[in-house]
GROMACS .gro file of C-alpha atoms in nm:
model
  166
    1MET     CA    1  -3.311  -2.531  -1.997
    2ASP     CA    2  -3.030  -2.781  -1.950
    3GLU     CA    3  -2.678  -2.695  -1.827
    4GLN     CA    4  -2.518  -2.696  -2.173
    5THR     CA    5  -2.778  -2.461  -2.316
    6ALA     CA    6  -2.744  -2.230  -2.015
    7LEU     CA    7  -2.364  -2.217  -2.061
    8LYS     CA    8  -2.394  -2.146  -2.436
    9THR     CA    9  -2.642  -1.863  -2.388
   10MET     CA   10  -2.469  -1.695  -2.095
   11ALA     CA   11  -2.378  -1.335  -2.179
   12ILE     CA   12  -2.010  -1.245  -2.165
   13PRO     CA   13  -1.941  -0.935  -1.952
   14GLU     CA   14  -1.807  -0.634  -2.139
   15ARG     CA   15  -1.562  -0.484  -1.892
   16ALA     CA   16  -1.243  -0.339  -2.028
   17LEU     CA   17  -0.896  -0.460  -1.937
   18ASN     CA   18  -0.698  -0.185  -1.761
   19PHE     CA   19  -0.332  -0.167  -1.867
   20VAL     CA   20  -0.085   0.047  -1.671
   21PRO     CA   21   0.245   0.090  -1.858
   22ALA     CA   22   0.570   0.070  -1.659
   23LYS     CA   23   0.615   0.447  -1.630
   24ALA     CA   24   0.244   0.534  -1.590
   25GLY     CA   25   0.027   0.577  -1.283
   26GLU     CA   26  -0.033   0.858  -1.040
   27ILE     CA   27   0.300   0.961  -0.882
   28LEU     CA   28   0.276   1.070  -0.518
   29GLN     CA   29   0.581   1.198  -0.334
   30LEU     CA   30   0.564   1.105   0.036
   31GLY     CA   31   0.870   1.286   0.167
   32PRO     CA   32   1.163   1.080   0.039
   33ILE     CA   33   0.936   0.787  -0.058
   34THR     CA   34   0.784   0.767  -0.406
   35CYS     CA   35   0.445   0.601  -0.449
   36ARG     CA   36   0.322   0.512  -0.798
   37THR     CA   37  -0.047   0.433  -0.775
   38MET     CA   38  -0.138   0.166  -1.026
   39GLU     CA   39  -0.499   0.098  -0.923
   40ASP     CA   40  -0.695   0.341  -0.708
   41GLY     CA   41  -1.012   0.132  -0.702
   42THR     CA   42  -1.167   0.298  -1.007
   43ASN     CA   43  -1.154  -0.025  -1.208
   44THR     CA   44  -1.233  -0.265  -0.923
   45ASP     CA   45  -1.536  -0.106  -0.757
   46ASN     CA   46  -1.290  -0.019  -0.476
   47ARG     CA   47  -1.227  -0.385  -0.392
   48ILE     CA   48  -0.849  -0.356  -0.439
   49GLY     CA   49  -0.591  -0.082  -0.478
   50SER     CA   50  -0.226  -0.119  -0.566
   51ALA     CA   51   0.090   0.087  -0.582
   52GLU     CA   52   0.464   0.056  -0.624
   53PHE     CA   53   0.680   0.217  -0.355
   54ILE     CA   54   1.042   0.325  -0.394
   55ILE     CA   55   1.226   0.358  -0.062
   56PRO     CA   56   1.566   0.533  -0.069
   57PRO     CA   57   1.858   0.392   0.131
   58GLY     CA   58   1.829   0.440   0.508
   59THR     CA   59   1.467   0.558   0.492
   60LYS     CA   60   1.220   0.470   0.763
   61GLY     CA   61   0.857   0.406   0.670
   62PRO     CA   62   0.552   0.536   0.854
   63PRO     CA   63   0.513   0.531   1.232
   64ALA     CA   64   0.414   0.187   1.360
   65HIS     CA   65   0.042   0.137   1.308
   66TRP     CA   66  -0.241  -0.107   1.242
   67HIS     CA   67  -0.538  -0.088   1.009
   68GLU     CA   68  -0.889  -0.145   1.135
   69MET     CA   69  -1.047  -0.165   0.789
   70HIS     CA   70  -0.805  -0.305   0.533
   71ASP     CA   71  -0.549  -0.572   0.458
   72GLU     CA   72  -0.219  -0.511   0.281
   73THR     CA   73   0.030  -0.721   0.091
   74PHE     CA   74   0.389  -0.638   0.000
   75LEU     CA   75   0.585  -0.805  -0.280
   76ILE     CA   76   0.947  -0.694  -0.255
   77THR     CA   77   1.085  -0.628  -0.604
   78ALA     CA   78   1.429  -0.479  -0.525
   79GLY     CA   79   1.658  -0.437  -0.225
   80THR     CA   80   1.556  -0.522   0.131
   81ILE     CA   81   1.261  -0.403   0.335
   82ARG     CA   82   1.280  -0.465   0.710
   83PHE     CA   83   0.936  -0.523   0.861
   84PHE     CA   84   0.859  -0.477   1.229
   85GLY     CA   85   0.560  -0.656   1.386
   86SER     CA   86   0.376  -0.661   1.715
   87ASP     CA   87   0.577  -0.959   1.839
   88ARG     CA   88   0.890  -0.736   1.831
   89LYS     CA   89   1.039  -0.961   1.567
   90THR     CA   90   1.175  -0.825   1.245
   91ALA     CA   91   1.174  -0.979   0.902
   92ASP     CA   92   1.418  -0.872   0.632
   93ALA     CA   93   1.226  -0.926   0.309
   94LYS     CA   94   1.428  -0.934  -0.012
   95ALA     CA   95   1.333  -0.932  -0.381
   96GLY     CA   96   1.077  -1.206  -0.442
   97ASP     CA   97   0.962  -1.224  -0.078
   98TYR     CA   98   0.597  -1.160   0.002
   99VAL     CA   99   0.451  -1.017   0.324
  100VAL     CA  100   0.084  -1.020   0.422
  101VAL     CA  101  -0.034  -0.770   0.683
  102SER     CA  102  -0.389  -0.856   0.782
  103THR     CA  103  -0.637  -0.621   0.940
  104ARG     CA  104  -0.536  -0.527   1.296
  105ALA     CA  105  -0.173  -0.650   1.259
  106PRO     CA  106   0.062  -0.381   1.397
  107HIS     CA  107   0.353  -0.309   1.163
  108THR     CA  108   0.595  -0.068   1.004
  109PHE     CA  109   0.894  -0.099   0.775
  110GLU     CA  110   1.221   0.061   0.667
  111ASN     CA  111   1.498   0.026   0.412
  112PRO     CA  112   1.792  -0.080   0.632
  113SER     CA  113   2.053  -0.041   0.356
  114ASP     CA  114   2.288   0.257   0.354
  115THR     CA  115   2.347   0.227  -0.020
  116GLU     CA  116   2.070   0.035  -0.197
  117GLU     CA  117   1.724   0.156  -0.296
  118ALA     CA  118   1.437  -0.081  -0.213
  119ARG     CA  119   1.105  -0.129  -0.393
  120PHE     CA  120   0.783  -0.312  -0.326
  121PHE     CA  121   0.448  -0.367  -0.488
  122ASN     CA  122   0.170  -0.301  -0.235
  123THR     CA  123  -0.196  -0.398  -0.243
  124PHE     CA  124  -0.465  -0.273  -0.008
  125THR     CA  125  -0.822  -0.395   0.020
  126PRO     CA  126  -1.045  -0.211   0.002
  127ALA     CA  127  -0.887   0.047  -0.227
  128TYR     CA  128  -0.993   0.355  -0.030
  129TYR     CA  129  -0.656   0.364   0.146
  130VAL     CA  130  -0.501   0.521  -0.165
  131ASN     CA  131  -0.663   0.842  -0.040
  132TYR     CA  132  -0.434   0.832   0.264
  133PHE     CA  133  -0.133   0.841   0.030
  134ARG     CA  134  -0.289   1.132  -0.159
  135LEU     CA  135  -0.344   1.319   0.167
  136MET     CA  136   0.019   1.258   0.275
  137HIS     CA  137   0.140   1.381  -0.066
  138ASP     CA  138  -0.059   1.704  -0.026
  139MET     CA  139   0.052   1.754   0.336
  140LEU     CA  140   0.420   1.703   0.251
  141LYS     CA  141   0.428   1.922  -0.063
  142ASP     CA  142   0.598   2.213   0.113
  143GLY     CA  143   0.890   1.991   0.222
  144LYS     CA  144   0.831   2.027   0.597
  145PRO     CA  145   0.818   1.705   0.802
  146LEU     CA  146   0.492   1.627   0.978
  147ASP     CA  147   0.478   1.623   1.357
  148GLY     CA  148   0.356   1.308   1.529
  149ASP     CA  149   0.014   1.445   1.624
  150THR     CA  150  -0.059   1.550   1.265
  151MET     CA  151   0.047   1.209   1.134
  152VAL     CA  152  -0.175   1.028   1.387
  153GLU     CA  153  -0.469   1.253   1.295
  154ALA     CA  154  -0.419   1.181   0.924
  155MET     CA  155  -0.395   0.806   0.984
  156SER     CA  156  -0.709   0.805   1.199
  157ARG     CA  157  -0.913   0.942   0.909
  158PHE     CA  158  -0.842   0.612   0.730
  159ALA     CA  159  -0.915   0.374   1.019
  160THR     CA  160  -0.543   0.345   1.096
  161LEU     CA  161  -0.425   0.364   1.456
  162PRO     CA  162  -0.080   0.411   1.614
  163ALA     CA  163   0.098   0.105   1.752
  164PRO     CA  164   0.353   0.236   2.001
  165GLY     CA  165   0.628  -0.005   2.092
  166VAL     CA  166   0.642  -0.186   1.758
   0.00000   0.00000   0.00000
């Protein structure tokens, strides 16, 4: 069979397109932070997960940490997110800025504004990390803050380790 015949007879995959409307997705409340899961890995064989995060003014993100098993990206869509890295440098990312946090890169973030909400679109590969956000949602349902040891234990279940000093 020649190349042209092979191309003409190749079967077209029949996988469905997954559309997530603007107000859809699984909503997880992580204390003051809202996480709207848009892809939990169900449609990607767990190769990629994604979520939108809404960070109120003056809100700090998670304790400084690094991931042993997954990469993350952050596309800032509103406000400013201040990132902290292992080199003790900060980066103030604004709408349109993109941050890549590779496996084993210590980091955390916060919304430094006293008045403006911040938002970002987050991807994580593989997608299993969405289960960490689900666990945090369940643990924070009663409104009580988590102590440091509990947070470290929860992170460790998802190959995420504390990064003191970041």
